Coordinates of C-alpha atoms in Angstrom, one line a residue:
X1 CA 25.2 256.7 316.8
X2 CA 28.4 256.8 315.0
X3 CA 29.5 253.4 312.8
X4 CA 32.2 251.8 310.4
X5 CA 33.4 248.8 309.2
X6 CA 37.0 248.0 307.3
X7 CA 37.6 244.1 307.3
X8 CA 40.4 241.7 307.9
X9 CA 41.3 237.4 307.3
X10 CA 40.5 234.7 309.6
X11 CA 42.7 231.6 308.9
X12 CA 41.5 227.8 309.1
X13 CA 44.8 225.7 308.2
X14 CA 46.6 228.0 305.4
X15 CA 43.3 229.3 304.3
X16 CA 41.8 232.6 304.6
X17 CA 38.8 233.7 305.2
X18 CA 37.6 237.6 305.1
X19 CA 35.7 239.0 307.9
X20 CA 34.1 241.9 307.8
X21 CA 34.6 244.4 311.3
X22 CA 32.4 246.6 312.3
X23 CA 31.8 249.0 314.9
X24 CA 28.9 250.8 316.1
X25 CA 28.2 253.5 318.7
X26 CA 26.1 254.3 320.5
X27 CA 25.0 256.1 324.0
X28 CA 25.1 254.7 327.0
X29 CA 27.1 253.4 330.0
X30 CA 30.6 252.9 329.2
X31 CA 31.1 249.3 327.1
X32 CA 33.3 247.7 325.1
X33 CA 31.3 244.6 323.4
X34 CA 33.2 242.2 320.9
X35 CA 30.8 239.3 319.2
X36 CA 30.8 237.3 316.3
X37 CA 32.5 233.6 318.1
X38 CA 35.5 235.2 319.0
X39 CA 38.4 233.2 321.3
X40 CA 40.1 233.9 324.7
X41 CA 43.2 235.5 322.8
X42 CA 41.0 238.0 320.4
X43 CA 38.5 238.6 323.5
X44 CA 42.0 240.0 325.2
X45 CA 41.8 242.3 322.5
X46 CA 39.8 244.9 323.6
X47 CA 42.5 246.2 326.3
X48 CA 45.0 245.5 323.8
X49 CA 43.4 247.9 321.0
X50 CA 42.2 250.3 324.6
X51 CA 45.3 250.8 325.4
X52 CA 46.7 251.4 322.1
X53 CA 44.5 254.2 321.0
X54 CA 45.2 255.6 324.3
X55 CA 48.9 255.8 323.8
X56 CA 49.3 256.5 320.2
X57 CA 47.7 260.3 321.1
X58 CA 43.6 259.6 320.0
X59 CA 40.3 259.6 322.2
X60 CA 38.7 256.9 323.5
X61 CA 35.1 257.2 322.8
X62 CA 33.0 257.0 326.0
X63 CA 29.9 254.8 325.4
X64 CA 28.8 252.0 324.3
X65 CA 31.0 250.9 321.7
X66 CA 30.2 247.1 319.8
X67 CA 32.3 245.2 317.2
X68 CA 30.8 242.3 315.5
X69 CA 33.1 239.7 313.1
X70 CA 31.5 238.8 310.2
X71 CA 30.4 235.8 309.3
X72 CA 29.7 234.9 313.0
X73 CA 29.6 231.7 312.0
X74 CA 33.8 231.3 311.3
X75 CA 35.3 230.5 314.2
X76 CA 37.9 233.9 314.8
X77 CA 41.8 232.8 316.9
X78 CA 44.6 235.1 317.2
X79 CA 45.5 239.2 317.7
X80 CA 45.7 239.5 314.1
X81 CA 42.3 242.0 314.4
X82 CA 43.5 244.2 316.5
X83 CA 44.4 246.8 313.6
X84 CA 41.1 246.6 311.8
X85 CA 39.3 246.9 315.6
X86 CA 40.9 250.1 316.2
X87 CA 40.6 251.7 312.8
X88 CA 36.5 250.6 312.4
X89 CA 36.0 251.5 316.9
X90 CA 38.2 255.1 315.4
X91 CA 35.9 254.7 312.5
X92 CA 32.8 255.1 314.4
X93 CA 34.0 257.6 316.7
X94 CA 34.7 260.2 313.0
X95 CA 38.4 260.0 313.9
X96 CA 38.9 258.0 310.4
X97 CA 36.1 258.8 307.4
X98 CA 34.5 255.4 307.5
X99 CA 34.6 255.6 304.0
X100 CA 38.0 255.1 303.4
X101 CA 38.3 252.0 305.8
X102 CA 35.4 250.3 303.6
X103 CA 37.4 248.8 301.3
X104 CA 41.2 248.0 303.4
X105 CA 41.6 244.8 304.7
X106 CA 43.8 245.2 307.8
X107 CA 46.7 242.1 309.3
X108 CA 48.4 243.3 312.5
X109 CA 48.9 242.7 316.3
X110 CA 49.3 246.1 318.7
X111 CA 51.4 246.5 321.3
X112 CA 49.9 248.5 324.6
X113 CA 51.7 251.3 323.4
X114 CA 50.6 251.5 319.2
X115 CA 53.4 249.1 318.2
X116 CA 52.0 247.2 315.5
X117 CA 53.2 243.4 315.6
X118 CA 53.4 240.9 313.1
X119 CA 52.1 237.7 313.4
X120 CA 51.2 234.5 311.3
X121 CA 49.5 233.5 308.1
X122 CA 50.3 236.7 306.5
X123 CA 50.8 235.5 303.1
X124 CA 47.4 233.5 303.0
X125 CA 45.8 235.8 304.4
X126 CA 46.6 238.8 301.9
X127 CA 46.2 235.1 299.0
X128 CA 42.3 235.5 300.8
X129 CA 42.1 238.8 300.3
X130 CA 42.4 239.5 296.7
X131 CA 40.5 236.7 296.3
X132 CA 37.9 238.1 297.2
X133 CA 38.5 241.4 295.4
X134 CA 40.3 243.7 297.8
X135 CA 43.6 245.7 296.5
X136 CA 44.6 247.4 299.6
X137 CA 46.7 245.8 302.6
X138 CA 48.2 247.3 305.2
X139 CA 50.5 244.9 307.6
X140 CA 53.5 245.6 310.0
X141 CA 56.4 246.8 307.9
X142 CA 58.2 243.4 309.0
X143 CA 56.0 241.7 307.3
X144 CA 55.4 244.1 304.2
X145 CA 57.7 241.6 301.8
X146 CA 55.7 238.5 302.8
X147 CA 52.2 240.5 301.8
X148 CA 53.8 241.9 298.9
X149 CA 54.2 238.5 297.7
X150 CA 50.9 239.1 295.9
X151 CA 50.6 240.1 293.3
X152 CA 47.5 242.9 291.8
X153 CA 47.4 243.7 296.4
X154 CA 48.4 247.3 297.3
X155 CA 50.9 246.8 300.5
X156 CA 51.5 249.2 303.1
X157 CA 53.5 248.7 305.7
X158 CA 53.4 250.4 309.3
X159 CA 55.3 250.1 312.4
X160 CA 52.4 251.9 314.6
X161 CA 49.0 252.9 315.1
X162 CA 50.3 256.7 314.7
X163 CA 51.3 255.7 311.1
X164 CA 47.9 254.1 309.4
X165 CA 45.9 257.0 311.5
X166 CA 47.9 260.0 309.4
X167 CA 47.7 257.8 306.2
X168 CA 44.3 257.4 306.4
X169 CA 43.9 261.6 307.7
X170 CA 46.0 262.9 305.5
X171 CA 47.7 264.1 307.9
X172 CA 51.8 264.5 308.2
X173 CA 52.9 260.6 308.8
X174 CA 55.2 260.8 311.9
X175 CA 58.6 259.3 312.3
X176 CA 59.3 256.1 314.0
X177 CA 62.2 254.6 315.6
X178 CA 62.8 251.4 314.4
X179 CA 63.5 247.9 315.9
X180 CA 67.1 248.2 317.5
X181 CA 69.5 245.8 315.8
X182 CA 70.4 242.8 317.6
X183 CA 66.4 242.3 319.7
X184 CA 65.4 239.0 319.7
X185 CA 63.4 238.5 316.4
X186 CA 59.7 239.2 317.1
X187 CA 58.6 236.1 315.6
X188 CA 60.3 234.2 318.4
X189 CA 57.1 234.3 319.7
X190 CA 55.4 233.2 317.5
X191 CA 57.3 229.4 316.5
X192 CA 55.6 226.8 317.3
X193 CA 57.8 224.8 320.3
X194 CA 60.1 222.0 319.3
X195 CA 59.7 223.0 315.0
X196 CA 62.2 225.6 314.8
X197 CA 65.2 223.3 315.2
X198 CA 64.1 220.8 313.6
X199 CA 62.9 222.6 310.5
X200 CA 67.1 223.2 308.5
X201 CA 65.7 225.6 307.0
X202 CA 68.4 227.2 304.7
X203 CA 69.8 229.1 301.7
X204 CA 70.9 226.9 298.4
X205 CA 74.1 228.2 298.4
X206 CA 74.8 227.3 302.4
X207 CA 73.5 223.8 301.6
X208 CA 75.5 223.3 298.8
X209 CA 78.5 224.7 300.8
X210 CA 78.0 222.4 304.2
X211 CA 76.5 218.9 302.4
X212 CA 78.3 217.6 300.0
X213 CA 77.2 213.9 298.6
X214 CA 81.2 213.6 297.4
X215 CA 81.5 213.9 301.5
X216 CA 79.5 210.8 301.7
X217 CA 82.4 207.9 301.5
X218 CA 81.7 204.8 299.6
X219 CA 77.6 203.9 299.8
X220 CA 78.0 203.7 296.1
X221 CA 73.8 201.6 296.4
X222 CA 73.0 204.4 298.7
X223 CA 73.7 207.6 296.2
X224 CA 72.5 205.9 293.8
X225 CA 68.5 205.6 295.8
X226 CA 69.0 209.4 296.6
X227 CA 69.4 210.3 293.1
X228 CA 67.0 208.5 291.5
X229 CA 64.7 209.7 294.6
X230 CA 65.5 213.3 293.9
X231 CA 64.3 212.4 290.5
X232 CA 61.4 211.0 291.0
X233 CA 59.5 212.3 294.4
X234 CA 60.0 208.8 295.4
X235 CA 60.7 207.4 299.1
X236 CA 63.3 206.6 300.4
X237 CA 64.7 203.4 303.2
X238 CA 67.7 203.4 304.9
X239 CA 69.0 200.5 307.2
X240 CA 71.9 199.9 308.2
X241 CA 74.7 200.1 311.0
X242 CA 75.3 203.0 312.9
X243 CA 77.9 205.7 311.3
X244 CA 77.2 204.6 308.1
X245 CA 76.0 207.3 306.6
X246 CA 72.0 207.7 306.9
X247 CA 71.8 210.8 307.9
X248 CA 74.0 212.4 306.6
X249 CA 72.3 211.1 302.9
X250 CA 69.7 212.3 304.1
X251 CA 70.5 216.1 304.8
X252 CA 72.2 216.6 301.2
X253 CA 69.1 215.5 299.3
X254 CA 67.4 218.6 299.9
X255 CA 70.6 220.1 298.2
X256 CA 69.9 217.5 295.6
X257 CA 66.5 218.9 294.9
X258 CA 65.5 221.4 292.2
X259 CA 64.5 224.4 293.6
X260 CA 60.9 225.8 293.9
X261 CA 59.0 226.9 291.2
X262 CA 56.7 230.4 291.8
X263 CA 53.7 228.6 292.6
X264 CA 55.6 225.8 295.2
X265 CA 57.1 228.3 297.3
X266 CA 53.9 230.3 297.4
X267 CA 52.4 226.6 298.8
X268 CA 55.7 226.1 301.2
X269 CA 55.4 229.8 302.5
X270 CA 52.1 229.6 303.6
X271 CA 52.2 227.0 305.5
X272 CA 55.9 228.1 307.6
X273 CA 53.6 231.6 307.5
X274 CA 51.3 230.2 309.4
X275 CA 53.4 227.6 311.4
X276 CA 55.5 231.0 312.8
X277 CA 58.8 229.8 310.5
X278 CA 59.8 231.8 307.9
X279 CA 63.6 232.5 308.0
X280 CA 64.6 236.0 308.9
X281 CA 64.7 238.4 306.0
X282 CA 63.1 236.0 303.3
X283 CA 59.6 235.5 302.8
X284 CA 60.1 233.2 299.9
X285 CA 60.7 230.0 300.7
X286 CA 61.8 228.7 297.3
X287 CA 64.0 226.1 298.0
X288 CA 62.7 222.4 299.2
X289 CA 62.2 222.9 302.4
X290 CA 63.9 219.5 304.9
X291 CA 61.8 218.7 308.5
X292 CA 63.5 215.9 311.0
X293 CA 61.6 215.3 314.3
X294 CA 62.7 213.4 316.8
X295 CA 61.6 210.1 317.1
X296 CA 59.9 211.4 321.0
X297 CA 57.6 213.6 318.3
X298 CA 54.2 213.0 319.2
X299 CA 51.4 211.9 315.6
X300 CA 50.1 215.7 316.7
X301 CA 53.6 216.9 316.4
X302 CA 53.6 214.4 313.1
X303 CA 50.1 215.4 310.5
X304 CA 49.6 218.7 312.9
X305 CA 46.9 219.1 315.1
X306 CA 47.0 220.2 318.9
X307 CA 44.0 221.5 321.1
X308 CA 42.2 224.8 319.8
X309 CA 42.5 225.4 315.6
X310 CA 44.9 222.8 314.0
X311 CA 48.6 223.7 313.5
X312 CA 50.7 222.5 310.4
X313 CA 52.8 219.3 311.3
X314 CA 56.1 217.8 310.5
X315 CA 54.7 216.8 307.3
X316 CA 53.3 220.2 306.2
X317 CA 56.7 221.5 307.5
X318 CA 58.1 219.1 304.9
X319 CA 55.7 219.7 302.0
X320 CA 57.6 220.1 298.5
X321 CA 61.0 218.8 300.8
X322 CA 61.9 216.0 302.8
X323 CA 60.4 214.8 305.8
X324 CA 63.6 213.1 307.4
X325 CA 62.7 209.7 310.0
X326 CA 65.7 208.8 312.2
X327 CA 65.3 205.6 314.0
X328 CA 62.3 205.3 312.4
X329 CA 61.1 201.9 314.7
X330 CA 61.2 204.0 317.7
X331 CA 59.3 206.5 317.1
X332 CA 55.1 204.7 318.0
X333 CA 53.6 202.4 315.9
X334 CA 50.2 204.9 316.2
X335 CA 52.2 208.1 314.9
X336 CA 53.9 206.4 311.8
X337 CA 51.3 204.7 311.2
X338 CA 49.1 208.3 310.8
X339 CA 51.5 209.2 307.4
X340 CA 49.8 206.1 304.9
X341 CA 46.8 208.8 304.4
X342 CA 48.8 211.8 303.6
X343 CA 51.7 209.6 301.5
X344 CA 49.2 208.3 299.3
X345 CA 46.5 211.6 298.7
X346 CA 49.5 214.3 299.5
X347 CA 47.3 216.7 302.0
X348 CA 46.1 216.1 305.7
X349 CA 43.0 216.5 306.2
X350 CA 42.5 217.0 310.9
X351 CA 38.7 217.5 312.1
X352 CA 37.9 219.0 315.1
X353 CA 34.6 220.1 317.3
X354 CA 36.0 223.8 315.8
X355 CA 36.0 222.8 312.0
X356 CA 37.4 220.4 309.6
X357 CA 40.8 221.8 308.2
X358 CA 43.3 220.7 305.2
X359 CA 46.8 221.3 305.0
X360 CA 49.2 220.6 302.1
X361 CA 51.3 217.0 302.7
X362 CA 53.2 216.1 299.6
X363 CA 56.7 215.3 300.8
X364 CA 59.6 213.0 300.2
X365 CA 60.1 211.0 303.0
X366 CA 63.0 209.6 304.0
X367 CA 63.1 206.8 306.3
X368 CA 66.8 205.4 308.1
X369 CA 66.5 202.8 310.8
X370 CA 69.4 200.1 312.2
X371 CA 68.6 196.6 311.8
X372 CA 68.4 195.7 314.7
X373 CA 67.7 197.4 318.6
X374 CA 72.3 196.9 319.0
X375 CA 72.9 197.9 315.2
X376 CA 74.9 195.5 314.3
X377 CA 72.7 193.3 312.9
X378 CA 74.3 191.9 309.2
X379 CA 74.6 188.7 307.1
X380 CA 77.6 189.0 306.9
X381 CA 79.4 188.5 310.3
X382 CA 78.3 187.5 313.4
X383 CA 79.0 191.0 316.2
X384 CA 74.9 191.1 316.5
X385 CA 74.3 190.3 320.6
X386 CA 70.3 190.3 319.8
X387 CA 68.2 187.3 319.7
X388 CA 66.1 186.3 316.5
X389 CA 62.8 186.9 319.0
X390 CA 64.6 190.4 319.7
X391 CA 65.7 191.2 316.2
X392 CA 61.5 190.1 314.5
X393 CA 60.2 192.7 317.0
X394 CA 62.1 195.9 316.4
X395 CA 61.4 195.3 312.8
X396 CA 58.1 195.0 313.6
X397 CA 57.3 197.8 314.8
X398 CA 57.2 199.5 310.9
X399 CA 53.6 198.0 309.5
X400 CA 53.5 196.6 306.5
X401 CA 51.4 199.1 305.2
X402 CA 53.6 201.7 305.6
X403 CA 56.8 200.1 304.2
X404 CA 54.8 199.4 300.9
X405 CA 53.9 202.9 300.5
X406 CA 58.1 203.2 300.3
X407 CA 59.2 203.2 296.7
X408 CA 62.7 202.0 297.5
X409 CA 64.8 200.4 300.1
X410 CA 68.7 200.1 300.3
X411 CA 70.9 198.7 302.8
X412 CA 73.6 200.5 304.0
X413 CA 76.8 198.8 304.8
X414 CA 79.5 199.6 307.0
X415 CA 82.4 201.4 305.8
X416 CA 85.3 200.2 306.0
X417 CA 88.7 200.9 306.4
X418 CA 89.9 200.9 303.2
X419 CA 87.4 203.3 301.8
X420 CA 87.9 206.3 305.3
X421 CA 91.9 206.1 304.7
X422 CA 92.1 205.8 300.5
X423 CA 92.9 209.4 299.0
X424 CA 91.2 211.2 296.6
X425 CA 88.6 208.3 296.1
X426 CA 85.5 210.9 296.4
X427 CA 82.1 210.5 294.8
X428 CA 80.9 212.9 292.5
X429 CA 79.5 216.2 294.0
X430 CA 76.0 217.6 295.0
X431 CA 77.2 220.1 291.7
X432 CA 76.9 216.9 289.6
X433 CA 74.0 215.4 291.1
X434 CA 71.7 217.3 290.5
X435 CA 72.2 218.7 287.7
X436 CA 71.5 215.1 286.4
X437 CA 67.7 215.4 288.4
X438 CA 66.9 218.7 286.7
X439 CA 68.0 216.4 283.4
X440 CA 65.6 214.1 284.6
X441 CA 63.1 215.7 285.8
X442 CA 62.7 218.2 282.5
X443 CA 61.7 214.4 280.9
X444 CA 59.4 213.8 283.5
X445 CA 58.1 217.0 283.0
X446 CA 58.2 217.1 279.2
X447 CA 55.8 213.3 279.2
X448 CA 54.0 214.3 281.1
X449 CA 52.8 218.3 279.9
X450 CA 48.5 218.5 279.6
X451 CA 48.5 215.9 283.1
X452 CA 48.1 216.8 286.3
X453 CA 50.7 214.9 287.5
X454 CA 54.8 216.4 287.6
X455 CA 57.0 213.7 288.5
X456 CA 56.7 209.9 288.1
X457 CA 55.6 209.6 291.5
X458 CA 53.0 211.1 291.0
X459 CA 51.1 209.4 288.1
X460 CA 48.5 206.8 289.6
X461 CA 49.5 203.0 288.1
X462 CA 46.5 203.1 285.9
X463 CA 47.7 205.9 283.7
X464 CA 51.7 204.0 283.6
X465 CA 49.6 201.2 282.4
X466 CA 47.7 202.7 279.8
X467 CA 49.6 205.6 278.2
X468 CA 53.3 205.0 278.9
X469 CA 54.6 201.8 278.6
X470 CA 58.0 199.6 278.8
X471 CA 59.4 198.3 276.5
X472 CA 58.7 194.7 275.0
X473 CA 59.0 192.5 277.7
X474 CA 61.0 194.8 280.3
X475 CA 57.9 193.8 283.3
X476 CA 58.1 189.9 282.7
X477 CA 60.2 189.4 286.2
X478 CA 58.3 192.4 287.5
X479 CA 54.7 190.6 287.5
X480 CA 56.5 187.1 288.3
X481 CA 57.6 188.4 291.8
X482 CA 53.6 190.1 292.2
X483 CA 52.4 186.4 291.3
X484 CA 55.1 185.2 293.8
X485 CA 53.4 187.7 296.5
X486 CA 57.1 188.6 296.4
X487 CA 55.3 192.3 295.8
X488 CA 51.7 193.5 296.0
X489 CA 49.9 195.5 293.4
X490 CA 50.9 198.8 294.5
X491 CA 53.9 197.2 294.9
X492 CA 53.8 196.8 290.9
X493 CA 53.3 200.2 289.8
X494 CA 56.0 201.4 291.9
X495 CA 58.2 199.4 290.8
X496 CA 57.0 200.6 287.0
X497 CA 57.5 204.3 288.6
X498 CA 60.8 203.6 289.4
X499 CA 61.7 202.2 286.1
X500 CA 60.0 205.5 284.5
X501 CA 62.8 207.6 286.6
X502 CA 65.5 205.2 286.4
X503 CA 65.0 205.7 282.2
X504 CA 64.9 209.8 282.7
X505 CA 68.4 209.4 284.6
X506 CA 69.9 207.3 281.5
X507 CA 68.0 209.4 279.0
X508 CA 66.1 206.1 277.1
X509 CA 62.8 207.2 276.2
X510 CA 61.2 204.3 277.3
X511 CA 62.5 201.9 280.0
X512 CA 64.0 199.5 279.5
X513 CA 65.1 195.5 281.0
X514 CA 68.1 196.9 282.8
X515 CA 66.2 199.0 284.2
X516 CA 63.0 197.9 285.3
X517 CA 65.5 195.0 287.0
X518 CA 67.5 198.1 288.4
X519 CA 64.2 199.4 289.4
X520 CA 62.5 195.9 291.2
X521 CA 66.4 196.0 293.4
X522 CA 65.8 199.4 295.3
X523 CA 62.3 198.5 295.9
X524 CA 62.8 195.1 297.5
X525 CA 66.5 195.5 298.2
X526 CA 66.9 192.1 297.5
X527 CA 70.0 192.1 294.9
X528 CA 69.9 191.1 291.3
X529 CA 73.4 190.9 289.6
X530 CA 72.6 194.9 288.1
X531 CA 75.1 197.6 288.5
X532 CA 73.3 200.0 290.8
X533 CA 74.9 202.8 289.4
X534 CA 73.0 204.7 286.9
X535 CA 75.5 206.0 284.4
X536 CA 76.5 202.6 283.9
X537 CA 73.5 201.0 282.9
X538 CA 73.4 203.6 279.9

């Protein structure tokens, strides 16, 4: 009888559970039994592993082989257990010394020819292994850079099972030809359908070069709202006719946001690794992601879910970045209302029969909508052909509770001919605005030192009212709006948060009357006679 064990990792959302892979050989009719609550894709690994071992020059044991995955109560799925199962079987047949395998975590899929193929979720799997105290990890060579992001772990990247057997048995390591250049990315099959094009991952340099705020003609109010949203992490609602520049502003917002810190980068990279959306050749995501799902997206596509093990949705793919919902009234009301909970908590909890999954979802939401079905409704002209009842029904598709969670509401005006043809009248560049945003975030971070919050939008209202006060009399107008029913209690807290962000951008120690008035104007969308430029309020 032979016995060997090694380890792999089962993913539950973006969290990993170390699984001990045990192999036992007994005399009897040749058979391969896999136990431990495997799913269909994992059950099929029996054939993949057998073919990979034989085609790698090994001898498949002609005995009764039982492979157990422990703990057996944790659901396990995917092809990432192939490498561990193969090595445990070879250890039980004494092709590999079982003592060498005991403290190694192995993650990877095996091709029938013995090639080690990449899998989703390498980074969260290695993080789970490190937290469990393991120091050696074996991963596919293409995922070695991603696994190396975890400190304190020795990472071995292999191209084939032959190479791994040679390393573990101290034999000469055979050379394996790398994948041909120009071949389709092997991760293409791991991508979630419909998410690749919408994610919009790009480098900061490319974003700055292709999407500059100076390209936006006019729209001073909307540009100010974008700057305030980036500085404080506030949600934004842009309403205006088609072609006014709503999508242009949303696409330029990620470049205004600061680069992600190390801890934030690991969070974002873990989510995109589970979804199979890491950019080729760049294992660490250090810029704010941008996700713009189509308005036909289902609730599961937005918040996560799907059949079997839940997958991250658009709100998780936009974690620490921007979620842009263009043509927001065209989304289903059920999908939009599902956003309420993650907007408040910063995470999504999905309950399934197989277990409960938690995904991070702290994002900056940008909503864009036309004022009516034809898009031409305005108080300034009579071009709209929609009846009042049609306009009411169209605008009612956005529920009050959802809009109450949006800090900034701005009307984007139609661009005039003179604005388009005027020479030399360009607004501030992305670089200039981004510098002010970084300074404002630094002021907020210094004020919020020794607290769990980093931006003004995260601070609870009770903390703002009890620890950080506005100037005397600055909140009088906002409190009167609360008494008249214009603002809710949540809305009043959000006005105070926006006022702190405006004060940070203007370089003031605390909000004054002008800051609160501008915040109230941005919150309600009702003009109050204050300049919309941040610099004008200094």
